[in-house]
Amino acid sequence: MQTVETLGDADAPRRPPSARTTKSLFRLSLPMFVHSLLTFLVMLSEMLIVSAYSADAAAAVAIVRQVLQVVFEISSMVGIGAVILISHSLGRGDEEGARQIATLAVFTNTLLGLLVGGLLFLGGPVILRILDVPASIVDDASLYLSVAAAAMVFNALATAAIACLRAFGSSRVIVITGLLLSAIYIGATYVLVLGVGPIPPLGVTGAAYATLGSRIAMALMFGLAVYWTLGLRFVAGPIRARLSLVRRMLVLAFPSVSDYIGYGFYQLVLLGFVAGFGVSSVLSRTYVMLAMTFLILVVMAVSQGNEVLVGYRWGEGRRQDAYRQALRSSFAATLVTTTIALLFWLLSDQYLGLFGQGGEVLALSTYLLLLTILIQPGFAFNTVLLHSLRAVGDVRVPVLVSIGLTWGLGLPLAWLFCVEAGYGVEGVWYALIIEETLKAGFMLSRWHGRGWMRNAIA
């Protein structure tokens, strides 16, 4: 087994770090954290606005959002692979090659979004039937899903553009543009859902149109950002070479994306377990999952910044620095998210009061927020180290193990604690604590044991 001192620095040529590659984790992750905060506030605002219209409208939007979680991950595939290849090219000093990769990624991901949107539009009714959506909200859910399908092509373009900007270290552009887009979306949602002046309240229809409009604006603004900031231009080139590059992006991204897709389906199954324990359990899960979504976004902000840094270090031949960078980032993510989870629990009355809930829902949600604190250390280490392994090209085994633990251990434990033992929604959280802790143990063991050295890309 290799020691830290022999890790890679001796077997790869070292290149002098550029100004881009010497950026700190803080500088790369802070804009992503702000972006994550904006995302959470947008989700919270949307839920409050739609809930103010009616409970049925909120339920319809929530169901479709769960479906879209899976679809959004599919449409981000090319962008994920592009970040890895771009960061490696920049680490080698090949900026022109990085621009070519970014251009191809935006174009290809837009085509993928068009395909996914078409399939979602055609298959929407089937999906809603499989989910057994209540008859009272199926029309609203179907409408929202159809409009969301039309927005997928714009979402895919914007997602790839954001990934390329992040890989080039242009995080400030992402934050500034995100601020403007968030304001536009919240304003449009409020006006179209609840109505203002001569504009009548449109409910779910208004929420759907606000979503479509915001995605179009998102595509235009981030598309212009990569055009002007990075100077991307689509130039015709050898088809075979371009297809080969796209294939590399997909190969690098698919294992990680499949993990996220599997997680989306996993959450659907868990929701089915919880629904049998009544409305209070479902509402408690919904409110706490919203808080957990913010924690996930924070971890992802750190992970994405760390992924770029690890890619830079790897591309420069600084293998030992890459190894240490991932561990430092893991500890940082753990400290930040555990602290935030603790604050959610301490301020649970104020947080849950936003939804006007008390009694059983308040008590149950508060307890789930307490359990959420115990989930964070394992989740943070698991996520950051998985992204670090992905940054050096070691994706297949870690993702297979992650999926195996989710479906082979997490799901059976959730059923055992929730349904068989009768703990209800609390049982799901017990299973999550065990699952995330074991995943973190495996990722830490693989990173520290240098197993990724055998599968890493050059």
Short mmCIF file of N, CA and C in Angstrom, two decimals, residues 286-407:
data_model
loop_
_atom_site.label_atom_id
_atom_site.label_comp_id
_atom_site.label_asym_id
_atom_site.label_seq_id
_atom_site.Cartn_x
_atom_site.Cartn_y
_atom_site.Cartn_z
N THR A 286 -42.27 16.14 4.85
CA THR A 286 -42.14 17.19 3.84
C THR A 286 -41.38 18.39 4.38
N TYR A 287 -41.74 18.84 5.58
CA TYR A 287 -41.10 20.03 6.14
C TYR A 287 -39.64 19.77 6.50
N VAL A 288 -39.36 18.60 7.05
CA VAL A 288 -37.98 18.29 7.43
C VAL A 288 -37.13 18.01 6.19
N MET A 289 -37.72 17.39 5.17
CA MET A 289 -36.99 17.15 3.93
C MET A 289 -36.62 18.47 3.24
N LEU A 290 -37.46 19.50 3.42
CA LEU A 290 -37.12 20.81 2.87
C LEU A 290 -35.87 21.36 3.55
N ALA A 291 -35.81 21.20 4.88
CA ALA A 291 -34.61 21.63 5.61
C ALA A 291 -33.40 20.80 5.18
N MET A 292 -33.61 19.49 5.00
CA MET A 292 -32.51 18.63 4.57
C MET A 292 -32.05 18.97 3.16
N THR A 293 -32.97 19.45 2.34
CA THR A 293 -32.60 19.87 1.00
C THR A 293 -31.58 20.99 1.06
N PHE A 294 -31.78 21.92 1.98
CA PHE A 294 -30.80 23.00 2.14
C PHE A 294 -29.45 22.45 2.57
N LEU A 295 -29.46 21.49 3.50
CA LEU A 295 -28.21 20.88 3.95
C LEU A 295 -27.51 20.16 2.80
N ILE A 296 -28.30 19.48 1.97
CA ILE A 296 -27.74 18.80 0.81
C ILE A 296 -27.10 19.81 -0.14
N LEU A 297 -27.78 20.93 -0.36
CA LEU A 297 -27.25 21.95 -1.25
C LEU A 297 -25.94 22.53 -0.72
N VAL A 298 -25.85 22.69 0.60
CA VAL A 298 -24.61 23.20 1.19
C VAL A 298 -23.47 22.21 0.96
N VAL A 299 -23.73 20.93 1.22
CA VAL A 299 -22.70 19.90 1.00
C VAL A 299 -22.30 19.87 -0.47
N MET A 300 -23.28 20.00 -1.36
CA MET A 300 -22.96 19.98 -2.78
C MET A 300 -22.12 21.19 -3.18
N ALA A 301 -22.37 22.35 -2.54
CA ALA A 301 -21.55 23.53 -2.84
C ALA A 301 -20.10 23.27 -2.49
N VAL A 302 -19.86 22.70 -1.30
CA VAL A 302 -18.49 22.37 -0.91
C VAL A 302 -17.92 21.30 -1.83
N SER A 303 -18.73 20.29 -2.15
CA SER A 303 -18.27 19.19 -2.99
C SER A 303 -17.87 19.66 -4.38
N GLN A 304 -18.68 20.56 -4.93
CA GLN A 304 -18.40 21.03 -6.28
C GLN A 304 -17.14 21.89 -6.32
N GLY A 305 -16.96 22.75 -5.31
CA GLY A 305 -15.72 23.51 -5.24
C GLY A 305 -14.52 22.60 -5.05
N ASN A 306 -14.66 21.61 -4.17
CA ASN A 306 -13.58 20.65 -3.93
C ASN A 306 -13.28 19.83 -5.18
N GLU A 307 -14.33 19.46 -5.92
CA GLU A 307 -14.14 18.66 -7.12
C GLU A 307 -13.27 19.38 -8.14
N VAL A 308 -13.51 20.69 -8.28
CA VAL A 308 -12.69 21.48 -9.20
C VAL A 308 -11.25 21.55 -8.72
N LEU A 309 -11.04 21.77 -7.42
CA LEU A 309 -9.69 21.86 -6.88
C LEU A 309 -8.94 20.54 -7.01
N VAL A 310 -9.61 19.43 -6.71
CA VAL A 310 -8.97 18.12 -6.84
C VAL A 310 -8.60 17.87 -8.31
N GLY A 311 -9.50 18.26 -9.22
CA GLY A 311 -9.20 18.11 -10.64
C GLY A 311 -8.01 18.94 -11.06
N TYR A 312 -7.92 20.18 -10.55
CA TYR A 312 -6.77 21.03 -10.84
C TYR A 312 -5.48 20.37 -10.35
N ARG A 313 -5.49 19.94 -9.08
CA ARG A 313 -4.28 19.34 -8.49
C ARG A 313 -3.86 18.10 -9.28
N TRP A 314 -4.86 17.32 -9.67
CA TRP A 314 -4.56 16.09 -10.42
C TRP A 314 -3.96 16.44 -11.78
N GLY A 315 -4.58 17.41 -12.47
CA GLY A 315 -4.07 17.79 -13.78
C GLY A 315 -2.67 18.36 -13.72
N GLU A 316 -2.31 19.00 -12.60
CA GLU A 316 -0.96 19.56 -12.43
C GLU A 316 0.05 18.51 -11.97
N GLY A 317 -0.43 17.30 -11.68
CA GLY A 317 0.46 16.25 -11.19
C GLY A 317 0.71 16.32 -9.69
N ARG A 318 -0.06 17.12 -8.97
CA ARG A 318 0.12 17.28 -7.52
C ARG A 318 -0.81 16.30 -6.80
N ARG A 319 -0.51 15.01 -6.89
CA ARG A 319 -1.39 13.97 -6.37
C ARG A 319 -1.55 14.03 -4.85
N GLN A 320 -0.45 14.29 -4.14
CA GLN A 320 -0.51 14.36 -2.68
C GLN A 320 -1.41 15.52 -2.24
N ASP A 321 -1.30 16.66 -2.92
CA ASP A 321 -2.15 17.80 -2.59
C ASP A 321 -3.62 17.48 -2.86
N ALA A 322 -3.89 16.74 -3.94
CA ALA A 322 -5.26 16.34 -4.24
C ALA A 322 -5.82 15.46 -3.13
N TYR A 323 -4.99 14.53 -2.65
CA TYR A 323 -5.41 13.63 -1.57
C TYR A 323 -5.78 14.42 -0.32
N ARG A 324 -4.93 15.35 0.08
CA ARG A 324 -5.17 16.11 1.30
C ARG A 324 -6.32 17.10 1.13
N GLN A 325 -6.47 17.65 -0.07
CA GLN A 325 -7.54 18.60 -0.32
C GLN A 325 -8.90 17.97 -0.07
N ALA A 326 -9.10 16.75 -0.52
CA ALA A 326 -10.38 16.07 -0.34
C ALA A 326 -10.70 15.86 1.13
N LEU A 327 -9.72 15.49 1.92
CA LEU A 327 -9.95 15.27 3.35
C LEU A 327 -10.28 16.57 4.07
N ARG A 328 -9.56 17.64 3.73
CA ARG A 328 -9.85 18.94 4.35
C ARG A 328 -11.27 19.38 4.01
N SER A 329 -11.66 19.19 2.77
CA SER A 329 -13.00 19.59 2.34
C SER A 329 -14.08 18.77 3.05
N SER A 330 -13.81 17.49 3.28
CA SER A 330 -14.77 16.63 3.97
C SER A 330 -15.02 17.10 5.39
N PHE A 331 -13.94 17.44 6.09
CA PHE A 331 -14.09 17.95 7.46
C PHE A 331 -14.82 19.29 7.47
N ALA A 332 -14.52 20.14 6.50
CA ALA A 332 -15.18 21.44 6.42
C ALA A 332 -16.68 21.28 6.19
N ALA A 333 -17.05 20.41 5.26
CA ALA A 333 -18.47 20.18 4.97
C ALA A 333 -19.19 19.61 6.19
N THR A 334 -18.54 18.71 6.91
CA THR A 334 -19.14 18.13 8.11
C THR A 334 -19.40 19.19 9.16
N LEU A 335 -18.42 20.04 9.41
CA LEU A 335 -18.57 21.08 10.42
C LEU A 335 -19.69 22.05 10.07
N VAL A 336 -19.73 22.49 8.81
CA VAL A 336 -20.72 23.48 8.39
C VAL A 336 -22.13 22.91 8.46
N THR A 337 -22.35 21.74 7.87
CA THR A 337 -23.71 21.20 7.79
C THR A 337 -24.23 20.71 9.14
N THR A 338 -23.36 20.17 9.97
CA THR A 338 -23.81 19.74 11.29
C THR A 338 -24.22 20.95 12.13
N THR A 339 -23.49 22.04 12.00
CA THR A 339 -23.84 23.27 12.71
C THR A 339 -25.18 23.81 12.23
N ILE A 340 -25.39 23.81 10.91
CA ILE A 340 -26.66 24.31 10.37
C ILE A 340 -27.82 23.41 10.81
N ALA A 341 -27.61 22.09 10.80
CA ALA A 341 -28.66 21.17 11.25
C ALA A 341 -29.01 21.42 12.71
N LEU A 342 -28.00 21.71 13.53
CA LEU A 342 -28.24 22.02 14.94
C LEU A 342 -29.08 23.29 15.07
N LEU A 343 -28.80 24.29 14.25
CA LEU A 343 -29.57 25.53 14.28
C LEU A 343 -31.02 25.29 13.86
N PHE A 344 -31.24 24.46 12.84
CA PHE A 344 -32.60 24.12 12.45
C PHE A 344 -33.37 23.52 13.63
N TRP A 345 -32.72 22.64 14.38
CA TRP A 345 -33.37 22.01 15.53
C TRP A 345 -33.65 23.02 16.64
N LEU A 346 -32.66 23.87 16.94
CA LEU A 346 -32.84 24.86 18.01
C LEU A 346 -33.92 25.88 17.66
N LEU A 347 -34.07 26.16 16.37
CA LEU A 347 -35.07 27.14 15.91
C LEU A 347 -36.26 26.45 15.25
N SER A 348 -36.55 25.22 15.67
CA SER A 348 -37.61 24.44 15.03
C SER A 348 -38.98 25.10 15.15
N ASP A 349 -39.27 25.72 16.30
CA ASP A 349 -40.57 26.38 16.46
C ASP A 349 -40.75 27.49 15.43
N GLN A 350 -39.70 28.27 15.23
CA GLN A 350 -39.79 29.37 14.27
C GLN A 350 -39.86 28.84 12.84
N TYR A 351 -39.05 27.84 12.53
CA TYR A 351 -39.04 27.29 11.17
C TYR A 351 -40.38 26.66 10.83
N LEU A 352 -40.87 25.77 11.69
CA LEU A 352 -42.12 25.08 11.41
C LEU A 352 -43.32 26.01 11.50
N GLY A 353 -43.16 27.11 12.26
CA GLY A 353 -44.23 28.08 12.35
C GLY A 353 -44.52 28.78 11.03
N LEU A 354 -43.54 28.77 10.12
CA LEU A 354 -43.77 29.36 8.80
C LEU A 354 -44.91 28.67 8.07
N PHE A 355 -45.12 27.38 8.38
CA PHE A 355 -46.16 26.60 7.71
C PHE A 355 -47.44 26.54 8.54
N GLY A 356 -47.46 27.22 9.68
CA GLY A 356 -48.65 27.25 10.52
C GLY A 356 -48.98 25.93 11.18
N GLN A 357 -47.96 25.12 11.46
CA GLN A 357 -48.21 23.79 12.02
C GLN A 357 -47.91 23.76 13.52
N GLY A 358 -48.69 22.95 14.24
CA GLY A 358 -48.48 22.75 15.66
C GLY A 358 -48.86 21.34 16.04
N GLY A 359 -48.98 21.08 17.32
CA GLY A 359 -49.43 19.78 17.80
C GLY A 359 -48.55 18.64 17.37
N GLU A 360 -49.16 17.59 16.82
CA GLU A 360 -48.43 16.38 16.46
C GLU A 360 -47.38 16.64 15.39
N VAL A 361 -47.72 17.43 14.39
CA VAL A 361 -46.77 17.71 13.32
C VAL A 361 -45.55 18.45 13.85
N LEU A 362 -45.77 19.40 14.74
CA LEU A 362 -44.67 20.16 15.32
C LEU A 362 -43.75 19.25 16.13
N ALA A 363 -44.34 18.41 16.98
CA ALA A 363 -43.53 17.53 17.83
C ALA A 363 -42.74 16.52 16.99
N LEU A 364 -43.41 15.92 16.01
CA LEU A 364 -42.75 14.92 15.18
C LEU A 364 -41.66 15.54 14.32
N SER A 365 -41.94 16.69 13.75
CA SER A 365 -40.95 17.36 12.91
C SER A 365 -39.73 17.78 13.72
N THR A 366 -39.96 18.24 14.94
CA THR A 366 -38.84 18.65 15.80
C THR A 366 -37.92 17.46 16.10
N TYR A 367 -38.52 16.30 16.35
CA TYR A 367 -37.71 15.11 16.63
C TYR A 367 -36.93 14.69 15.39
N LEU A 368 -37.55 14.79 14.22
CA LEU A 368 -36.85 14.45 12.98
C LEU A 368 -35.69 15.41 12.72
N LEU A 369 -35.86 16.67 13.07
CA LEU A 369 -34.77 17.63 12.92
C LEU A 369 -33.60 17.27 13.84
N LEU A 370 -33.91 16.75 15.03
CA LEU A 370 -32.86 16.30 15.93
C LEU A 370 -32.10 15.12 15.33
N LEU A 371 -32.82 14.16 14.76
CA LEU A 371 -32.18 13.01 14.13
C LEU A 371 -31.35 13.43 12.91
N THR A 372 -31.79 14.49 12.25
CA THR A 372 -31.07 14.98 11.07
C THR A 372 -29.65 15.41 11.41
N ILE A 373 -29.44 15.90 12.62
CA ILE A 373 -28.09 16.28 13.05
C ILE A 373 -27.15 15.08 12.97
N LEU A 374 -27.65 13.90 13.33
CA LEU A 374 -26.82 12.69 13.34
C LEU A 374 -26.53 12.17 11.94
N ILE A 375 -27.32 12.57 10.97
CA ILE A 375 -27.11 12.13 9.59
C ILE A 375 -25.95 12.88 8.94
N GLN A 376 -25.74 14.13 9.33
CA GLN A 376 -24.85 15.02 8.58
C GLN A 376 -23.39 14.59 8.47
N PRO A 377 -22.73 14.13 9.55
CA PRO A 377 -21.32 13.76 9.39
C PRO A 377 -21.11 12.68 8.33
N GLY A 378 -21.92 11.64 8.36
CA GLY A 378 -21.79 10.58 7.37
C GLY A 378 -22.11 11.07 5.98
N PHE A 379 -23.18 11.86 5.85
CA PHE A 379 -23.57 12.35 4.53
C PHE A 379 -22.51 13.26 3.94
N ALA A 380 -21.93 14.15 4.76
CA ALA A 380 -20.92 15.08 4.25
C ALA A 380 -19.68 14.35 3.76
N PHE A 381 -19.15 13.43 4.55
CA PHE A 381 -17.97 12.68 4.14
C PHE A 381 -18.27 11.84 2.90
N ASN A 382 -19.41 11.19 2.88
CA ASN A 382 -19.79 10.35 1.75
C ASN A 382 -19.84 11.17 0.46
N THR A 383 -20.50 12.32 0.51
CA THR A 383 -20.70 13.12 -0.70
C THR A 383 -19.40 13.74 -1.20
N VAL A 384 -18.64 14.36 -0.30
CA VAL A 384 -17.40 15.04 -0.72
C VAL A 384 -16.39 14.04 -1.28
N LEU A 385 -16.24 12.90 -0.61
CA LEU A 385 -15.25 11.93 -1.08
C LEU A 385 -15.71 11.23 -2.35
N LEU A 386 -17.01 11.02 -2.51
CA LEU A 386 -17.52 10.45 -3.77
C LEU A 386 -17.20 11.39 -4.92
N HIS A 387 -17.40 12.69 -4.72
CA HIS A 387 -17.08 13.67 -5.77
C HIS A 387 -15.57 13.75 -6.00
N SER A 388 -14.79 13.57 -4.95
CA SER A 388 -13.33 13.58 -5.11
C SER A 388 -12.87 12.40 -5.95
N LEU A 389 -13.45 11.23 -5.68
CA LEU A 389 -13.13 10.04 -6.48
C LEU A 389 -13.55 10.25 -7.93
N ARG A 390 -14.69 10.90 -8.11
CA ARG A 390 -15.15 11.19 -9.46
C ARG A 390 -14.20 12.14 -10.18
N ALA A 391 -13.63 13.09 -9.44
CA ALA A 391 -12.74 14.08 -10.04
C ALA A 391 -11.48 13.45 -10.61
N VAL A 392 -11.07 12.29 -10.08
CA VAL A 392 -9.88 11.60 -10.61
C VAL A 392 -10.28 10.41 -11.48
N GLY A 393 -11.57 10.28 -11.76
CA GLY A 393 -12.03 9.25 -12.68
C GLY A 393 -12.37 7.92 -12.07
N ASP A 394 -12.32 7.79 -10.73
CA ASP A 394 -12.66 6.53 -10.07
C ASP A 394 -14.12 6.61 -9.64
N VAL A 395 -15.02 6.21 -10.52
CA VAL A 395 -16.44 6.40 -10.26
C VAL A 395 -17.22 5.10 -10.15
N ARG A 396 -16.82 4.08 -10.89
CA ARG A 396 -17.66 2.89 -11.01
C ARG A 396 -17.87 2.16 -9.68
N VAL A 397 -16.78 1.78 -9.03
CA VAL A 397 -16.89 1.02 -7.78
C VAL A 397 -17.55 1.83 -6.68
N PRO A 398 -17.14 3.08 -6.42
CA PRO A 398 -17.80 3.85 -5.37
C PRO A 398 -19.30 4.01 -5.58
N VAL A 399 -19.70 4.26 -6.83
CA VAL A 399 -21.13 4.45 -7.08
C VAL A 399 -21.89 3.13 -6.94
N LEU A 400 -21.30 2.04 -7.41
CA LEU A 400 -21.96 0.74 -7.25
C LEU A 400 -22.14 0.39 -5.78
N VAL A 401 -21.13 0.67 -4.97
CA VAL A 401 -21.25 0.42 -3.53
C VAL A 401 -22.31 1.32 -2.92
N SER A 402 -22.34 2.58 -3.33
CA SER A 402 -23.33 3.52 -2.81
C SER A 402 -24.75 3.06 -3.14
N ILE A 403 -24.95 2.67 -4.40
CA ILE A 403 -26.27 2.18 -4.80
C ILE A 403 -26.62 0.90 -4.06
N GLY A 404 -25.63 0.01 -3.91
CA GLY A 404 -25.86 -1.25 -3.21
C GLY A 404 -26.27 -1.03 -1.77
N LEU A 405 -25.61 -0.09 -1.09
CA LEU A 405 -25.97 0.19 0.30
C LEU A 405 -27.35 0.84 0.41
N THR A 406 -27.69 1.68 -0.57
CA THR A 406 -28.99 2.33 -0.55
C THR A 406 -30.12 1.32 -0.70
N TRP A 407 -30.03 0.49 -1.74
CA TRP A 407 -31.12 -0.45 -2.03
C TRP A 407 -30.99 -1.77 -1.27
#
